[in-house]
Coordinates of C-alpha atoms in Angstrom, one line a residue:
X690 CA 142.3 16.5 79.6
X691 CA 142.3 15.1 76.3
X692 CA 142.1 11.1 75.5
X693 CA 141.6 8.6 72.6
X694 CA 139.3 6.2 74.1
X695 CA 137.6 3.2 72.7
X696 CA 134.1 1.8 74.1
X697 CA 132.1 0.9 70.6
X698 CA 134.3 2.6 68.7
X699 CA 137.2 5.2 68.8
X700 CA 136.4 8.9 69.9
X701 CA 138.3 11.8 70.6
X702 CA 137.5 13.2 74.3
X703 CA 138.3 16.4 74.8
X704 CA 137.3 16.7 78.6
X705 CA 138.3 13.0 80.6
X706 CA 139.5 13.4 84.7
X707 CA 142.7 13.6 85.0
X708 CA 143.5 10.0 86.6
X709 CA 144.4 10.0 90.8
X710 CA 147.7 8.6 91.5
X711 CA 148.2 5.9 94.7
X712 CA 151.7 5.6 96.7
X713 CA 153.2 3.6 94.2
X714 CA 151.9 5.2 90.9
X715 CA 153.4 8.1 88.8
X716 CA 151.1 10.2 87.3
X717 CA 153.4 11.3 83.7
X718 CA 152.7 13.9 81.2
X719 CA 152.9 12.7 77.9
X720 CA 155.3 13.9 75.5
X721 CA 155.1 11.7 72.3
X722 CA 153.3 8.5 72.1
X723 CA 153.4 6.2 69.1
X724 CA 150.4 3.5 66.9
X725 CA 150.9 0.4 66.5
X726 CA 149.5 -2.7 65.3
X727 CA 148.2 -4.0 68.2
X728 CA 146.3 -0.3 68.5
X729 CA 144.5 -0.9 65.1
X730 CA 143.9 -4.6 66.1
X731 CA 142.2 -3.1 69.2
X732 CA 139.8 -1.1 67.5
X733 CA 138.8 -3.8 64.9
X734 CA 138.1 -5.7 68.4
X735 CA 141.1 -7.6 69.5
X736 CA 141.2 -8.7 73.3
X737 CA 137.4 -6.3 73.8
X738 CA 139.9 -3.5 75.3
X739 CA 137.5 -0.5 76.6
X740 CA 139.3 2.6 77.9
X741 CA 141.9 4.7 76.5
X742 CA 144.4 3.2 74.1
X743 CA 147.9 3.8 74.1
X744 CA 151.0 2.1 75.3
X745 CA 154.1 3.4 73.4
X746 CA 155.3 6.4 75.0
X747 CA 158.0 8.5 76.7
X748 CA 157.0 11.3 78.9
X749 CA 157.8 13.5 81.8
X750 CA 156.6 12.8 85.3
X751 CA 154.9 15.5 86.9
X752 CA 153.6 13.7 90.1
X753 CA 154.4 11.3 92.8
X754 CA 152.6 10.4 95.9
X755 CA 155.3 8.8 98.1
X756 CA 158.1 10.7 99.2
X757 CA 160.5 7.8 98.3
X758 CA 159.9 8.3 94.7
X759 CA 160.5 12.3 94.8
X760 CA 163.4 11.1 92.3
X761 CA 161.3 10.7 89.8
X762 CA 159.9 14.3 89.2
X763 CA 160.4 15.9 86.1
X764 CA 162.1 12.8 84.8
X765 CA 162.0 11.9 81.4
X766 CA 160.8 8.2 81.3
X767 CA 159.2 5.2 79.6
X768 CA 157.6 2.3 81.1
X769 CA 157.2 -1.3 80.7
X770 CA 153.3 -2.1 79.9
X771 CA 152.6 -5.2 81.8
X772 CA 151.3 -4.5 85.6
X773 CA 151.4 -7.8 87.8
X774 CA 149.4 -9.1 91.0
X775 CA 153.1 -9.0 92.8
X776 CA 151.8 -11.7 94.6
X777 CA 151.5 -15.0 92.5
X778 CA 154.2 -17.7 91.4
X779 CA 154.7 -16.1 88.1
X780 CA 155.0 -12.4 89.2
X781 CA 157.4 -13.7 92.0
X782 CA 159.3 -15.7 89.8
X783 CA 159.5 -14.5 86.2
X784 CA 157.9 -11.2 86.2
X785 CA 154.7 -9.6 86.0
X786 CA 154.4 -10.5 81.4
X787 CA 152.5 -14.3 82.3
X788 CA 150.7 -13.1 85.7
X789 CA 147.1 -14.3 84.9
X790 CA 145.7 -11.3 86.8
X791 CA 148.1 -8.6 85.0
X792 CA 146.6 -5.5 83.7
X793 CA 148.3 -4.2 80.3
X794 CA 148.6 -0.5 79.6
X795 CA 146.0 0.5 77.4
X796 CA 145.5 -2.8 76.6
X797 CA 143.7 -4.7 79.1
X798 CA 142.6 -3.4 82.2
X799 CA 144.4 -0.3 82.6
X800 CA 144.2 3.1 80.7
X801 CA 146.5 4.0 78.2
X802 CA 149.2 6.7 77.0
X803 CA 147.3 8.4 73.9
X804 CA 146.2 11.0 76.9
X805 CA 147.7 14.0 77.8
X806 CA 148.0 12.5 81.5
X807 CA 148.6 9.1 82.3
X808 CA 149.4 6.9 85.5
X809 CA 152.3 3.7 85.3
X810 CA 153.5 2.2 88.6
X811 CA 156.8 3.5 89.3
X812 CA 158.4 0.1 89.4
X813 CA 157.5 0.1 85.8
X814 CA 159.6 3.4 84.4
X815 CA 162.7 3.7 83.1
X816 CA 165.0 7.0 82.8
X817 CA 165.8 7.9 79.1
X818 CA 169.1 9.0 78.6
X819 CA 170.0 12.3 77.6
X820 CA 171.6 10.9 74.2
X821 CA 168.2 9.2 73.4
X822 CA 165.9 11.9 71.9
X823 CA 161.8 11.5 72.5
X824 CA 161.4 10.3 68.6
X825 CA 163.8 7.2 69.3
X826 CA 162.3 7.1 72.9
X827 CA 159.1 6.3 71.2
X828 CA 160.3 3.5 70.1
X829 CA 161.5 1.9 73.4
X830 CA 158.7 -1.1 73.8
X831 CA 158.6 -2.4 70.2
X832 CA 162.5 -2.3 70.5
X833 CA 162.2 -4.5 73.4
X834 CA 160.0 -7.0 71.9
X835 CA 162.4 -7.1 69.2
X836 CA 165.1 -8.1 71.6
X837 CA 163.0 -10.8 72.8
X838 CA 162.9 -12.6 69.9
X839 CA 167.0 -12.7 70.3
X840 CA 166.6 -13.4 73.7
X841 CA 164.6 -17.1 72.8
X842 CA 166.8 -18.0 70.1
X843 CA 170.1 -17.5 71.1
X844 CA 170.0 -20.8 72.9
X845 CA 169.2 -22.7 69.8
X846 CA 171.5 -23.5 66.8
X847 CA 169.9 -21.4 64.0
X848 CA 172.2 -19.0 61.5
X849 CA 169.3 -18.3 58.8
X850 CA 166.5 -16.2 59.6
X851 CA 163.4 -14.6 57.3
X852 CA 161.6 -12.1 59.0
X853 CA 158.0 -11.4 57.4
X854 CA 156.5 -8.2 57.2
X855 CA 158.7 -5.0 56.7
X856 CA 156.5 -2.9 58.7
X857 CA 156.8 -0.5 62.4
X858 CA 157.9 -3.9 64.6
X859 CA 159.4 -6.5 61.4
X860 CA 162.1 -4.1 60.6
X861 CA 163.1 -3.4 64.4
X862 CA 163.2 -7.6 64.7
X863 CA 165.3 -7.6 61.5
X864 CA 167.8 -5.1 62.2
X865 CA 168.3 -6.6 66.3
X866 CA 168.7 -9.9 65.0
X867 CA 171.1 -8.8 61.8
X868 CA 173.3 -6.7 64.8
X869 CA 173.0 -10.2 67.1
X870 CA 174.9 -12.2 64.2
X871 CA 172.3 -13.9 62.2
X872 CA 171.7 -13.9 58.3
X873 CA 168.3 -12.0 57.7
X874 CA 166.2 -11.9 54.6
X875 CA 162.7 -9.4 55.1
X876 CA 160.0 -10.8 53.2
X877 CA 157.3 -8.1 52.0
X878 CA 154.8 -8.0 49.7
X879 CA 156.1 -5.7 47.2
X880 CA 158.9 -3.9 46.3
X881 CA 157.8 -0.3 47.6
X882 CA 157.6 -2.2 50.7
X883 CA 161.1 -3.2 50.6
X884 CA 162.9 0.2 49.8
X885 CA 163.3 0.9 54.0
X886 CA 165.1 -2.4 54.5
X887 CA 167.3 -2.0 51.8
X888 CA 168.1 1.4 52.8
X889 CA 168.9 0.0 56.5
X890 CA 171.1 -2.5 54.6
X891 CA 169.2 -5.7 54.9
X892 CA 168.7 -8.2 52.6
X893 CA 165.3 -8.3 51.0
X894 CA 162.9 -10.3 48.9
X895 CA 159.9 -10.7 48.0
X896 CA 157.9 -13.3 49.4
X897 CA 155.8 -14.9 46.4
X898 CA 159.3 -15.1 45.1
X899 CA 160.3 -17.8 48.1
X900 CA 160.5 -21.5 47.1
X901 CA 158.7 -23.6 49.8
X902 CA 160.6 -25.4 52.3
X903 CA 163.5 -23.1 52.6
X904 CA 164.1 -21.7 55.8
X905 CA 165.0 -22.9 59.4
X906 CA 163.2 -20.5 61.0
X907 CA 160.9 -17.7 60.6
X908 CA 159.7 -14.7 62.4
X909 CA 156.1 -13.4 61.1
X910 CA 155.5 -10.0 61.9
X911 CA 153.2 -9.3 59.1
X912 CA 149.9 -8.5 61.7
X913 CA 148.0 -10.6 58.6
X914 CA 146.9 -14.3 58.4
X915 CA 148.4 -14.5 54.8
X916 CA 151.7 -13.6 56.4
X917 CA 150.9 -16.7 58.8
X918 CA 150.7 -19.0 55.9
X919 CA 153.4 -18.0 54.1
X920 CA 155.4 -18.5 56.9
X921 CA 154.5 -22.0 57.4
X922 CA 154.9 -22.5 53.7
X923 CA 158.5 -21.5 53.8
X924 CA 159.4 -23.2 56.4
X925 CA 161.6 -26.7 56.8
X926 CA 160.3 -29.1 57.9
X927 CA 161.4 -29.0 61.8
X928 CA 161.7 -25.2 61.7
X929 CA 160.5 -23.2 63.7
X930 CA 158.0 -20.5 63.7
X931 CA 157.8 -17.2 66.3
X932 CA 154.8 -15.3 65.8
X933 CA 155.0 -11.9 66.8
X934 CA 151.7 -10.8 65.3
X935 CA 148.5 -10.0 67.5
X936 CA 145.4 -9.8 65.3
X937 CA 141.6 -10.8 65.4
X938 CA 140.2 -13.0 62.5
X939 CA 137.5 -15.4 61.7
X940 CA 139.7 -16.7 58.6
X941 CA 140.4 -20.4 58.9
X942 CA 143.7 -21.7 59.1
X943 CA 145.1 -24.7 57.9
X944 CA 147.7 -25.9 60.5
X945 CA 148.3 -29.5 59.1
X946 CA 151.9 -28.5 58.2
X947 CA 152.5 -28.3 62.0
X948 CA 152.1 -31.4 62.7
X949 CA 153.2 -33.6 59.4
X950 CA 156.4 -31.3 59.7
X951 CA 157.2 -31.4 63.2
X952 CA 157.1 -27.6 63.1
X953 CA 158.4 -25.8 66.6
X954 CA 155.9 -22.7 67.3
X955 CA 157.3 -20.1 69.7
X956 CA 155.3 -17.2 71.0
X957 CA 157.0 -13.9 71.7
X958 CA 155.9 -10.4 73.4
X959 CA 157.2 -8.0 75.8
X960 CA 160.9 -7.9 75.9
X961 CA 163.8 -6.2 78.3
X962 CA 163.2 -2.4 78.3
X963 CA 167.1 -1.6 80.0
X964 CA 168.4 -3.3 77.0
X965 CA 166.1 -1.3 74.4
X966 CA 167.1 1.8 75.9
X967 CA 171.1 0.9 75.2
X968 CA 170.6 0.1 71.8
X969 CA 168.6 3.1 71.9
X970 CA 171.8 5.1 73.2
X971 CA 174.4 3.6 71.1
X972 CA 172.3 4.6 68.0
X973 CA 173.1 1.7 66.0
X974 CA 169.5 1.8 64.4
X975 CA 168.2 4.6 62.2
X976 CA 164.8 4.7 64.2
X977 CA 163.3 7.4 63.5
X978 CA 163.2 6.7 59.8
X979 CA 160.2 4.8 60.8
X980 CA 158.2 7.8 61.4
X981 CA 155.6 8.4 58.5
X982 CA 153.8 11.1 60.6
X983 CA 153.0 13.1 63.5
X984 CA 149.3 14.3 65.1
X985 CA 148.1 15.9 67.5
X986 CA 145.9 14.1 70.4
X987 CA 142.9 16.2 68.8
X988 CA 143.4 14.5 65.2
X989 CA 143.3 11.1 66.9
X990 CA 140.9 9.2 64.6
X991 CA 142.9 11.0 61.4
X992 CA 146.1 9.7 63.0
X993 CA 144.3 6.1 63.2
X994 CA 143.5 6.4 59.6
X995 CA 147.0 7.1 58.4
X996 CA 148.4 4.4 60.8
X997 CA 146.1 1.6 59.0
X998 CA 147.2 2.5 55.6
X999 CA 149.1 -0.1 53.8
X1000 CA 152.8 0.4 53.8
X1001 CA 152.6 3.3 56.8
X1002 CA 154.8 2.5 59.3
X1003 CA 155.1 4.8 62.7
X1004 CA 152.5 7.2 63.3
X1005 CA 152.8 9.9 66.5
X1006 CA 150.9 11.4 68.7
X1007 CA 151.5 14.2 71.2
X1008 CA 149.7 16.8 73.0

């Protein structure tokens, strides 16, 4: 089959195995997968991921190995990307996201979607609806991280909220958190990067134009360091912060603010794919106006290309 895999670089295989399937694995056949940030951070060396990338997707599953999951033949699906012991406190207790011996789809341990075959445990898939085509599909896992960051704030007393980077995941937070209720402002870097917002509605500016000290709470999902520090520039003192980016740098950071402003940091990842996929269905969110382009598997390393371009937002793949 064919495969994007990384191991010193990223190639485009043309002949990997097909992967074996155990009891409780699905082996799915991809339909459309989509690049994100945290792909292009791979390949610049974030985490040392070796193996095939890939861990947006929605596909169709062509195999099972248990009887009890005949079900789930020929379903369209996604799946969530984290892939627990099942036997430690955190698994039994909050889910497989903080196990310390997790693999992550095509992230850490465990091969990814940009393949025409794949394997996911079937505890990890979800049925798409019929109302949800595969382009919004696509967009299941970066909806749900989105939700997450709704999810940890809505037990904390905040109204105002400036999301910073108008890119693939910053305008999925923006749009959740404007449909949750709360007064959003994207933050880009210029004003081409601002015209998708303001068509979705949302209130823009730009962020060399923001006075220090002004908001109660930021979320940076620029993917840069220089959105990092402008986020703790703009920020109150006793804001809070949520850093959604994942990137590798050796640039030094100056996190004095943290302290002398009593600034509240909050990490936030994976997020709850059921909910995703009812936004998804309600179509509340014009998606797929994130999509800046579509390759095949065998045009891999162009697609990667395209996808790190400044201002490129969704790139696709399928087989």
């Amino acid at each position: 089959m064919q495969a994007l895999r990384l191991n010193n670089g990223l190639s485009y295989c043309p002949d990997i195995a097909k992967p074996n399937v155990s009891a409780d694995q699905a082996l799915i056949r991809l339909s459309l997968a989509g690049i994100c940030a945290t792909d292009l951070e791979l390949v610049k060396g974030y985490a040392g991921f070796t193996g095939i990338l890939g861990h947006e997707f929605v596909g169709v599953v062509e195999a099972v190995d248990n009887p009890e999951h005949q079900q789930w033949l020929n379903r369209r699906v996604v799946g969530s990307i984290n892939i627990g012991c099942n036997h430690c406190d955190a698994c039994l207790k909050e889910g497989a996201e903080h196990c310390q011996n997790r693999k992550v789809l095509g992230i850490r341990g465990k091969d990814g979607v940009f393949a025409e075959y794949f394997s996911l445990p079937v505890a990890n898939l979800y049925s798409v609806p019929d109302e949800v085509s595969d382009e919004a599909a696509v967009f299941t896992e970066p909806l749900a991280a989105a939700i997450r960051v709704v999810k940890q704030l809505e037990s904390i007393a905040i109204k105002v909220i400036a999301v910073i980077g108008p890119g693939r995941l910053g305008l999925l937070i923006a749009q959740v958190l404007a449909l949750a209720g709360y007064e959003v402002t994207v933050l880009g870097r210029s004003e081409s990067s601002l015209a998708l917002p303001r068509h979705w509605q949302l209130k823009t500016a730009l962020i060399q134009d923001i006075a220090d000290n002004c908001f109660e709470c930021v979320v940076d999902a620029s993917g840069q360091v220089s959105g990092f520090r402008q986020a703790l520039r703009i920020l109150r003192p006793r804001g809070i912060l949520m850093l959604k980016s994942t990137f590798s740098t050796l640039e030094p950071v100056d996190l004095s603010k943290v302290v002398v402003a009593e600034l509240t940091i909050l990490g936030s990842r994976c997020g709850p794919f059921a909910d995703a996929l009812t936004l998804l269905k309600q179509q509340l969110i014009p998606i797929e106006s994130l999509i800046d382009g579509r390759y095949h598997l065998n045009q891999g390393l162009a697609a990667f290309d395209h996808a790190d371009q400044p201002g490129v937002r969704k790139i696709l793949l399928h087989p």
